[in-house]
Coordinates of C-alpha atoms in Angstrom, one line a residue:
M1 CA 22.1 -15.1 32.9
S2 CA 25.6 -13.9 33.7
D3 CA 26.6 -10.3 33.8
A4 CA 28.7 -10.8 30.7
A5 CA 25.7 -12.1 28.8
K6 CA 23.5 -9.1 29.6
P7 CA 22.7 -6.6 26.9
V8 CA 24.0 -3.1 27.3
L9 CA 21.4 -0.5 28.1
P10 CA 21.9 2.8 26.3
D11 CA 23.3 5.4 28.7
D12 CA 21.9 8.4 26.8
R13 CA 18.3 7.4 26.1
A14 CA 15.6 5.5 27.9
L15 CA 13.5 2.6 26.5
V16 CA 9.9 3.7 27.0
F17 CA 6.9 1.5 26.6
V18 CA 3.6 3.1 25.5
G19 CA 0.3 1.7 24.3
F20 CA -3.4 1.2 25.2
M21 CA -4.8 -0.3 28.3
G22 CA -4.2 -4.1 28.5
A23 CA -1.2 -4.0 26.1
G24 CA 1.1 -5.4 28.7
K25 CA 3.4 -2.5 29.0
T26 CA 4.3 -3.0 32.7
T27 CA 4.9 -6.7 32.2
A28 CA 7.1 -6.1 29.1
A29 CA 9.0 -3.3 30.8
R30 CA 9.7 -5.4 33.9
R31 CA 10.9 -8.3 31.7
L32 CA 13.3 -6.0 29.8
A33 CA 14.5 -4.2 32.9
R34 CA 15.5 -7.6 34.3
R35 CA 17.5 -8.3 31.2
F36 CA 19.5 -5.1 31.9
G37 CA 19.6 -5.6 35.7
V38 CA 17.8 -2.4 36.5
E39 CA 14.5 -1.3 38.1
V40 CA 11.6 -0.4 35.9
V41 CA 10.1 3.1 36.2
D42 CA 6.4 2.5 36.2
A43 CA 4.7 5.9 35.7
D44 CA 1.3 4.9 37.0
A45 CA 2.9 3.4 40.1
R46 CA 4.8 6.6 40.7
I47 CA 1.7 8.7 40.3
S48 CA -0.3 6.5 42.8
E49 CA 2.6 6.8 45.2
R50 CA 2.6 10.6 44.8
L51 CA -1.2 10.7 45.3
G52 CA -1.3 8.3 48.1
M53 CA -4.3 6.5 46.5
P54 CA -5.1 4.2 43.6
I55 CA -5.6 5.9 40.2
D56 CA -9.3 4.9 40.0
R57 CA -9.9 6.6 43.3
C58 CA -8.2 9.7 42.0
F59 CA -10.5 9.7 38.9
A60 CA -13.6 9.3 41.2
E61 CA -12.7 11.9 43.7
Q62 CA -10.7 14.5 41.7
G63 CA -11.6 13.8 38.1
E64 CA -9.6 12.9 35.1
A65 CA -8.3 16.5 34.5
A66 CA -6.6 16.6 37.9
F67 CA -5.0 13.2 37.2
R68 CA -3.7 14.3 33.8
A69 CA -2.2 17.4 35.2
L70 CA -0.2 15.5 37.8
E71 CA 0.7 12.8 35.1
E72 CA 2.1 15.5 32.8
E73 CA 4.1 17.1 35.6
L74 CA 5.6 13.9 37.0
V75 CA 6.1 11.9 33.8
G76 CA 7.4 15.0 31.9
E77 CA 10.0 15.6 34.6
L78 CA 11.0 11.9 34.7
L79 CA 11.6 11.8 30.9
E80 CA 13.2 15.1 30.6
T81 CA 15.9 14.2 33.2
A82 CA 16.3 10.5 32.2
R83 CA 19.5 9.5 30.5
G84 CA 18.8 5.8 30.4
G85 CA 16.5 3.2 32.0
V86 CA 13.3 1.4 31.2
F87 CA 10.0 3.2 31.5
S88 CA 6.3 2.2 31.3
L89 CA 3.7 4.9 30.7
G90 CA 0.0 5.0 31.2
G91 CA -2.3 4.6 28.3
G92 CA -3.3 8.2 28.2
A93 CA 0.1 9.8 28.9
L94 CA 0.6 10.8 25.3
H95 CA -2.3 13.3 25.4
S96 CA 0.3 15.6 26.9
E97 CA 2.3 17.6 24.5
R98 CA 5.1 18.0 27.1
I99 CA 5.3 14.2 27.4
R100 CA 5.3 13.7 23.6
N101 CA 8.1 16.2 23.2
A102 CA 10.1 14.6 26.0
L103 CA 9.8 11.2 24.3
R104 CA 11.8 12.5 21.3
G105 CA 15.0 12.1 23.2
H106 CA 14.3 8.4 23.9
T107 CA 13.3 5.1 22.1
T108 CA 9.5 4.8 22.3
I109 CA 8.2 1.2 22.0
L110 CA 4.5 0.8 21.2
L111 CA 3.0 -2.5 22.3
D112 CA 0.3 -2.8 19.6
V113 CA -2.7 -4.6 21.0
D114 CA -6.0 -5.6 19.4
V115 CA -8.9 -3.7 20.9
N116 CA -10.8 -6.9 21.7
V117 CA -7.7 -8.4 23.5
A118 CA -7.3 -5.1 25.3
W119 CA -10.9 -5.2 26.5
E120 CA -10.5 -8.7 27.8
R121 CA -7.5 -7.8 29.8
A122 CA -8.7 -4.4 31.1
A123 CA -12.4 -4.8 31.8
G124 CA -13.4 -5.5 35.4
R125 CA -10.0 -4.7 36.8
G126 CA -10.7 -1.3 38.4
R127 CA -9.7 0.8 35.4
P128 CA -11.9 3.9 35.3
L129 CA -11.8 4.1 31.5
A130 CA -12.6 0.4 30.9
R131 CA -16.2 0.1 32.0
D132 CA -18.2 0.5 28.9
P133 CA -17.2 -1.6 25.8
Q134 CA -18.3 1.0 23.2
E135 CA -16.7 3.9 24.9
F136 CA -13.6 1.8 25.3
R137 CA -13.5 1.0 21.6
E138 CA -14.0 4.7 20.7
L139 CA -11.2 5.7 23.0
Y140 CA -8.9 3.1 21.4
L141 CA -9.6 4.5 17.9
R142 CA -9.0 8.1 19.0
R143 CA -5.7 7.2 20.7
R144 CA -4.3 4.9 18.0
P145 CA -2.9 7.6 15.7
M146 CA -1.3 9.3 18.6
Y147 CA 0.5 6.1 19.6
M148 CA 1.6 5.4 16.1
A149 CA 3.0 8.9 15.5
A150 CA 5.1 8.7 18.7
A151 CA 6.4 5.1 18.2
D152 CA 10.0 4.4 17.2
V153 CA 9.3 0.7 17.5
V154 CA 6.0 -1.1 17.0
L155 CA 5.9 -4.5 18.7
P156 CA 2.8 -6.8 18.6
A157 CA 1.4 -7.3 22.0
D158 CA 0.1 -10.8 21.5
R159 CA 3.1 -12.5 23.2
R160 CA 4.9 -10.8 26.0
D161 CA 8.1 -12.6 25.4
R162 CA 8.6 -11.1 21.9
I163 CA 10.7 -8.3 23.5
D164 CA 13.5 -10.8 23.9
A165 CA 13.7 -11.6 20.2
A166 CA 13.2 -8.0 19.2
L167 CA 15.8 -6.5 21.6
P168 CA 18.9 -6.7 19.4
S169 CA 17.0 -4.8 16.6
I170 CA 15.7 -2.3 19.1
L171 CA 19.2 -1.6 20.4
A172 CA 20.5 -1.3 16.8
L173 CA 18.3 1.8 16.4
A174 CA 20.9 3.7 18.5
D175 CA 23.4 3.4 15.7
A176 CA 20.9 3.9 12.8
P177 CA 20.3 7.2 11.0
A178 CA 18.1 9.6 12.9
G179 CA 14.4 8.9 12.3
T180 CA 14.8 5.2 11.7
R181 CA 11.8 3.2 12.9
L182 CA 11.4 -0.5 13.6
L183 CA 8.4 -2.7 12.9
W184 CA 8.5 -6.2 14.3
A185 CA 6.9 -8.6 11.9
T186 CA 5.4 -11.9 13.1
S187 CA 4.1 -15.0 11.4
A188 CA 3.6 -18.7 12.2
S189 CA 6.9 -19.6 10.6
G190 CA 9.0 -16.8 12.1
D191 CA 9.5 -13.2 13.2
Y192 CA 11.8 -10.6 11.6
P193 CA 12.6 -6.8 11.9
V194 CA 11.5 -4.2 9.4
F195 CA 13.6 -1.0 9.4
V196 CA 12.1 2.1 7.7
G197 CA 14.0 5.3 7.4
R198 CA 16.4 7.4 5.3
G199 CA 20.1 6.6 4.6
L200 CA 19.7 3.0 5.5
L201 CA 21.5 1.4 2.5
G202 CA 24.8 1.9 4.2
A203 CA 23.6 0.9 7.7
T204 CA 24.4 -2.6 9.1
L205 CA 21.0 -3.5 10.7
S206 CA 20.0 -7.0 9.5
P207 CA 20.9 -9.8 12.0
V208 CA 21.9 -12.4 9.4
G209 CA 25.2 -14.3 9.4
G210 CA 27.4 -15.8 6.7
N211 CA 28.3 -14.4 3.3
G212 CA 25.8 -12.2 1.5
F213 CA 25.0 -12.9 -2.2
L214 CA 23.3 -9.9 -3.9
V215 CA 20.5 -10.4 -6.4
T216 CA 19.5 -7.2 -8.2
D217 CA 18.5 -6.0 -11.7
D218 CA 20.5 -4.1 -14.3
Q219 CA 18.8 -0.8 -13.5
V220 CA 19.0 -0.8 -9.7
G221 CA 22.3 -2.6 -9.3
P222 CA 24.5 0.0 -11.0
R223 CA 22.8 2.8 -9.0
Y224 CA 22.8 1.3 -5.5
A225 CA 24.8 -1.9 -5.1
D226 CA 28.0 -0.1 -4.1
R227 CA 26.2 1.8 -1.3
L228 CA 25.3 -1.3 0.7
G229 CA 27.0 -1.3 4.1
R230 CA 28.0 -4.9 3.8
E231 CA 30.6 -7.0 2.0
L232 CA 29.2 -9.3 -0.7
A233 CA 30.5 -12.6 -1.9
A234 CA 28.9 -12.1 -5.4
T235 CA 26.5 -9.9 -7.3
I236 CA 24.0 -11.4 -9.7
E237 CA 22.1 -9.1 -12.0
I238 CA 19.0 -10.0 -13.8
P239 CA 17.2 -8.0 -16.6
A240 CA 14.7 -5.5 -15.2
G241 CA 11.0 -6.0 -15.8
E242 CA 8.0 -8.3 -15.1
T243 CA 8.7 -10.4 -18.2
N244 CA 11.9 -11.6 -16.5
K245 CA 10.1 -12.9 -13.4
S246 CA 10.3 -16.4 -14.8
L247 CA 11.5 -19.9 -14.1
Q248 CA 14.2 -19.3 -16.7
T249 CA 15.6 -16.3 -14.8
A250 CA 15.3 -18.2 -11.5
E251 CA 17.3 -21.0 -13.0
Q252 CA 20.1 -18.6 -14.1
V253 CA 20.3 -17.3 -10.5
W254 CA 20.4 -20.8 -9.0
I255 CA 23.2 -21.8 -11.4
A256 CA 25.1 -18.6 -10.5
L257 CA 24.8 -19.2 -6.8
G258 CA 26.1 -22.7 -7.2
E259 CA 29.1 -21.5 -9.3
H260 CA 29.9 -18.9 -6.6
G261 CA 29.8 -21.5 -3.9
M262 CA 26.9 -20.3 -1.8
T263 CA 26.1 -22.5 1.2
Q264 CA 23.2 -22.8 3.6
S265 CA 25.0 -20.7 6.2
D266 CA 25.0 -17.8 3.7
H267 CA 22.2 -15.5 2.7
L268 CA 20.7 -13.7 -0.2
V269 CA 20.2 -9.9 -0.4
A270 CA 17.4 -8.8 -2.7
L271 CA 17.9 -5.2 -3.8
G272 CA 15.2 -3.9 -6.1
G273 CA 11.5 -3.7 -6.7
G274 CA 8.8 -6.3 -6.6
V275 CA 10.2 -8.4 -9.4
V276 CA 13.6 -8.8 -7.8
G277 CA 12.1 -9.3 -4.4
D278 CA 9.6 -12.0 -5.5
L279 CA 12.2 -13.8 -7.7
A280 CA 15.1 -13.6 -5.2
G281 CA 12.7 -14.7 -2.4
F282 CA 11.7 -17.7 -4.5
V283 CA 15.3 -18.6 -5.2
A284 CA 16.1 -18.3 -1.5
A285 CA 13.2 -20.6 -0.6
T286 CA 14.4 -23.3 -3.0
Y287 CA 18.2 -23.1 -3.3
Q288 CA 19.6 -25.9 -1.2
R289 CA 16.0 -26.2 0.2
G290 CA 16.1 -22.8 1.7
V291 CA 18.5 -20.0 2.7
P292 CA 17.8 -16.7 4.5
V293 CA 17.0 -13.6 2.4
V294 CA 17.2 -9.9 3.4
Q295 CA 14.8 -7.7 1.4
I296 CA 16.0 -4.2 0.5
P297 CA 13.0 -2.8 -1.6
T298 CA 13.7 0.2 -3.8
T299 CA 10.3 0.9 -5.3
L300 CA 7.2 2.2 -3.7
V301 CA 5.2 -1.0 -4.6
A302 CA 7.8 -3.1 -2.9
Q303 CA 8.2 -0.8 0.1
V304 CA 4.5 -0.7 0.9
D305 CA 3.6 -4.3 -0.1
S306 CA 5.6 -7.0 -1.8
A307 CA 8.7 -7.0 0.4
Y308 CA 6.7 -8.3 3.4
G309 CA 4.7 -11.4 4.2
G310 CA 6.8 -14.1 2.6
K311 CA 5.0 -14.7 -0.7
T312 CA 7.6 -15.4 -3.3
G313 CA 7.3 -16.7 -6.9
V314 CA 7.5 -16.3 -10.6
D315 CA 5.0 -16.0 -13.4
L316 CA 3.9 -18.5 -16.1
P317 CA 2.7 -17.3 -19.5
S318 CA -0.8 -18.4 -18.5
A319 CA -1.1 -16.8 -15.1
K320 CA 0.8 -14.5 -12.6
N321 CA 2.6 -15.9 -9.6
Y322 CA 1.7 -19.5 -10.4
V323 CA 5.0 -21.0 -9.2
G324 CA 6.2 -20.0 -5.8
A325 CA 6.6 -20.6 -2.1
Y326 CA 6.0 -19.0 1.3
H327 CA 9.4 -17.9 2.6
Q328 CA 9.6 -15.1 5.2
P329 CA 12.5 -12.8 5.0
S330 CA 15.1 -12.6 7.7
A331 CA 14.9 -8.8 7.7
V332 CA 13.5 -6.0 5.5
V333 CA 15.4 -2.7 5.2
V334 CA 13.4 0.1 3.7
D335 CA 15.5 3.2 2.6
V336 CA 12.9 5.8 1.6
D337 CA 15.7 7.8 -0.1
T338 CA 15.8 5.3 -3.0
L339 CA 12.4 6.6 -4.1
S340 CA 14.0 9.9 -5.1
T341 CA 15.4 8.2 -8.2
L342 CA 12.3 6.3 -9.0
P343 CA 10.8 7.2 -12.4
R344 CA 7.5 9.0 -12.2
E345 CA 5.6 6.1 -13.8
E346 CA 7.0 3.6 -11.3
A347 CA 6.2 5.9 -8.3
A348 CA 2.6 6.2 -9.6
A349 CA 2.3 2.4 -10.0
G350 CA 3.3 2.0 -6.4
Y351 CA 0.8 4.5 -5.3
A352 CA -2.0 2.2 -6.4
E353 CA -0.8 -0.3 -3.7
V354 CA -0.8 2.6 -1.2
V355 CA -4.5 3.3 -2.0
K356 CA -5.4 -0.4 -1.9
T357 CA -3.7 -0.8 1.6
A358 CA -5.4 2.3 2.9
L359 CA -8.8 1.0 1.8
I360 CA -8.2 -2.2 3.6
A361 CA -7.0 -0.4 6.7
G362 CA -9.5 2.4 6.9
G363 CA -9.2 4.7 9.8
H364 CA -6.4 7.3 9.9
L365 CA -4.4 5.7 7.1
W366 CA -7.3 6.1 4.7
E367 CA -7.9 9.6 5.9
R368 CA -4.3 10.5 5.2
V369 CA -4.2 8.8 1.8
R370 CA -7.5 10.2 0.5
T371 CA -6.0 13.8 0.8
G372 CA -3.8 12.9 -2.2
A373 CA -0.6 13.7 -0.3
D374 CA 2.6 12.1 -1.5
P375 CA 3.4 8.9 0.4
D376 CA 6.1 9.6 3.0
A377 CA 8.1 7.4 5.4
D378 CA 5.2 7.4 7.9
T379 CA 2.7 6.3 5.2
I380 CA 5.1 3.5 4.1
F381 CA 5.5 2.4 7.7
E382 CA 1.7 2.3 8.2
C383 CA 1.1 0.4 5.0
A384 CA 3.7 -2.2 6.1
R385 CA 2.1 -2.4 9.6
T386 CA -1.3 -3.0 8.0
K387 CA -0.1 -5.8 5.8
L388 CA 1.9 -7.5 8.5
A389 CA -1.0 -7.4 11.0
V390 CA -3.0 -9.4 8.4
V391 CA -0.2 -11.8 7.7
A392 CA 0.3 -12.4 11.5
M393 CA -3.3 -13.7 11.6
D394 CA -3.1 -15.8 8.4
E395 CA 0.3 -16.5 6.9
R396 CA -0.8 -18.9 4.1
D397 CA -3.9 -17.3 2.7
G398 CA -6.4 -19.6 4.5
G399 CA -8.8 -16.8 5.1
V400 CA -8.3 -13.2 6.2
R401 CA -5.0 -12.7 4.3
Q402 CA -7.1 -12.8 1.1
V403 CA -8.2 -9.3 1.8
L404 CA -4.8 -8.2 0.6
N405 CA -5.9 -9.3 -2.9
L406 CA -8.3 -6.4 -3.2
G407 CA -8.2 -5.4 -6.8
H408 CA -5.7 -8.1 -7.7
T409 CA -8.0 -10.7 -9.3
V410 CA -8.9 -8.4 -12.2
G411 CA -5.5 -6.7 -12.0
H412 CA -3.6 -10.0 -12.4
A413 CA -5.9 -11.0 -15.3
I414 CA -5.1 -7.7 -17.1
E415 CA -1.4 -8.3 -16.7
T416 CA -1.7 -11.9 -17.9
V417 CA -3.7 -11.0 -21.0
T418 CA -1.2 -8.3 -22.0
G419 CA 1.8 -10.5 -21.5
Y420 CA 3.1 -8.6 -18.5
A421 CA 4.3 -5.9 -20.9
R422 CA 1.5 -3.3 -21.4
Y423 CA 0.8 -2.4 -17.7
R424 CA 3.0 -2.2 -14.6
H425 CA 1.7 -4.2 -11.7
G426 CA 0.4 -1.2 -9.8
E427 CA -1.3 0.2 -12.9
A428 CA -3.2 -3.1 -13.4
V429 CA -4.0 -3.2 -9.7
G430 CA -5.5 0.3 -9.9
L431 CA -7.8 -0.8 -12.7
G432 CA -8.7 -3.9 -10.7
L433 CA -9.5 -1.7 -7.7
L434 CA -12.0 0.2 -9.8
A435 CA -13.7 -3.0 -10.9
A436 CA -13.8 -4.4 -7.3
L437 CA -15.3 -1.2 -6.0
R438 CA -18.0 -1.3 -8.7
L439 CA -18.7 -5.0 -7.8
S440 CA -18.9 -3.9 -4.2
G441 CA -21.6 -1.3 -5.0
Q442 CA -19.3 1.4 -3.7
D443 CA -20.0 3.9 -6.5
E444 CA -19.0 7.1 -4.7
L445 CA -15.8 5.5 -3.3
R446 CA -15.0 4.3 -6.8
D447 CA -15.2 7.8 -8.1
E448 CA -13.0 9.1 -5.3
V449 CA -10.4 6.3 -5.9
A450 CA -10.5 7.0 -9.7
A451 CA -9.7 10.6 -9.0
L452 CA -6.8 9.7 -6.8
L453 CA -5.4 7.4 -9.4
A454 CA -5.9 9.8 -12.3
A455 CA -4.2 12.6 -10.4
R456 CA -1.1 10.4 -10.4
G457 CA -1.3 9.7 -14.1
L458 CA -2.5 6.2 -13.6
P459 CA -4.9 4.6 -16.1
V460 CA -8.5 4.5 -15.1
W461 CA -9.7 3.0 -18.4
I462 CA -8.6 0.4 -20.9
D463 CA -8.4 0.9 -24.6
P464 CA -10.4 -2.1 -26.0
A465 CA -8.3 -1.9 -29.2
E466 CA -5.3 -2.9 -27.1
V467 CA -6.8 -5.3 -24.5
D468 CA -9.3 -8.0 -25.2
L469 CA -11.8 -7.5 -22.3
D470 CA -13.4 -10.9 -22.9
A471 CA -10.0 -12.4 -22.4
V472 CA -9.6 -10.5 -19.2
V473 CA -12.8 -11.9 -17.8
A474 CA -11.8 -15.4 -18.9
A475 CA -8.4 -15.0 -17.3
T476 CA -9.9 -14.2 -13.9
A477 CA -11.1 -17.9 -13.8
R478 CA -7.5 -19.0 -13.9
D479 CA -6.5 -16.9 -10.8
K480 CA -4.4 -18.9 -8.4
K481 CA -6.9 -18.5 -5.6
R482 CA -9.5 -20.7 -7.4
R483 CA -10.4 -24.1 -6.1
T484 CA -11.6 -27.1 -8.2
G485 CA -15.3 -26.9 -8.9
Q486 CA -15.7 -23.5 -7.3
P487 CA -15.9 -20.0 -8.8
V488 CA -12.9 -17.7 -8.2
P489 CA -13.4 -15.8 -4.9
F490 CA -13.3 -12.0 -5.0
V491 CA -12.5 -9.5 -2.3
L492 CA -15.2 -6.9 -2.0
L493 CA -15.4 -3.8 0.2
D494 CA -18.2 -2.6 2.4
G495 CA -16.3 0.6 3.0
P496 CA -12.8 1.7 4.1
G497 CA -11.6 -0.8 6.7
A498 CA -14.3 -3.3 5.8
A499 CA -13.0 -5.8 3.2
R500 CA -14.7 -9.1 2.7
P501 CA -12.8 -12.0 1.2
G502 CA -14.3 -15.1 -0.4
C503 CA -17.1 -13.3 -2.2
Q504 CA -18.8 -14.9 -5.2
V505 CA -19.5 -12.6 -8.2
G506 CA -21.8 -13.5 -11.1
D507 CA -20.5 -13.7 -14.6
E508 CA -22.7 -10.8 -15.9
E509 CA -21.7 -8.6 -12.9
L510 CA -18.0 -9.3 -13.6
R511 CA -18.4 -8.7 -17.3
A512 CA -20.1 -5.4 -16.7
A513 CA -17.5 -4.2 -14.2
V514 CA -14.6 -5.0 -16.5
G515 CA -16.5 -3.7 -19.5
E516 CA -17.0 -0.4 -17.8
L517 CA -13.3 0.1 -17.7
A518 CA -13.5 0.6 -21.5
Q519 CA -16.5 2.9 -21.3
T520 CA -15.0 5.7 -19.2
G521 CA -12.6 7.0 -21.7
G522 CA -11.0 10.4 -21.3
G523 CA -9.1 9.4 -18.1
A524 CA -5.4 9.1 -17.8
S525 CA -3.7 6.3 -19.8

């Protein structure tokens, strides 16, 4: 690579790799340093040099406390005086408050590694904290929230060359509003950046060329379209609401794009909630056999769930999301400030997806959500990371991705039976969660989730005078996950962080769980 082709290293902040043992921090840092034509600063190597001995020998002869004291002194001083460069820190460096504070002046890149992969890479290689697999796993779980809290960038560690693709987006953070974070999404069909922060509507972050064609709805467009930091070739507004997520609306958008002269070198911009994102994504997947789409979600349900993963589509009268395609976005830009104008009912509906995602994730995300605290930028970031970690393993619903449907089988049936008009998507998902938890035998957890939903004003029971519960049960049999000759598979939960897809549920069990939703009256509605 010639000097002219080299990226420019920021001169006022360092790029610092952090993460657990075996994440590949040193390798990634060296790769990136070569791109900039500089030497990497490897903290563990500097410490060994200062000690005059390998780190495992220091642990054995002087103990971990002595090592951590030296690490804090040396790494803290390096970061506090650095004005640029590429650094790699040891897995335990973030235990130091001094080091965590020093990182705030730099761009911290977390290489997010699976614990099993980390063990395979670290065990038997002279690492003093990688000798017992159970202790290793417990240490991983303790450190994980610390890494996530410090990270400006979260980059999957499965392929060490991902840093090359992510580098332009990492460097774009320097010009983004303070506090902006980057999550690098991966899938079999492509990778893309997810930016989460405040004041991002006017920021130019998404690396997509050509002319932008905006698809929005008649509620979001008038409020936010003129704040976008990009010139648009055309703006196409659709009516707001789930009833408009239809083939008829998609056809109207296709026709409008053709009339405005959109080509394959251009891209769509989807500004709005789940309906706009799903429909615009489907239009992007099918217009001229596929054009790029940038998702700019403005509702909580879209920011924590529907904007990611590439599922696009429209509804049929008989079932939800029956016509669609997998089409990954080229970028997702999440401006949390847009939630400030979200109606209370819409915010509550999105909260149901936050609870669902936290139940799937377990761990520190569930512990945070179960307190009942309002979702903030960090919660949204963690929900997105949870979903995208699942999508990376199974883009097209062949197995593990089905865990993301927790609560959705009954929830979608409720939406279908009520013509997509009585319940918002998140409200129906909340009811579906309660049914799924009862089917899972998680009675105490069901009560806890019901209390969280009710505190937000979400429905925790159904008025049988308004909803035919037998029709809801029947509608689950038409769920799009069904296979010919087989019952519809359900996602059940053994506990937070332990979802099981592909479960069979008996007719009487299902009828009882759905029927119970009409027998717990007195809750919010």
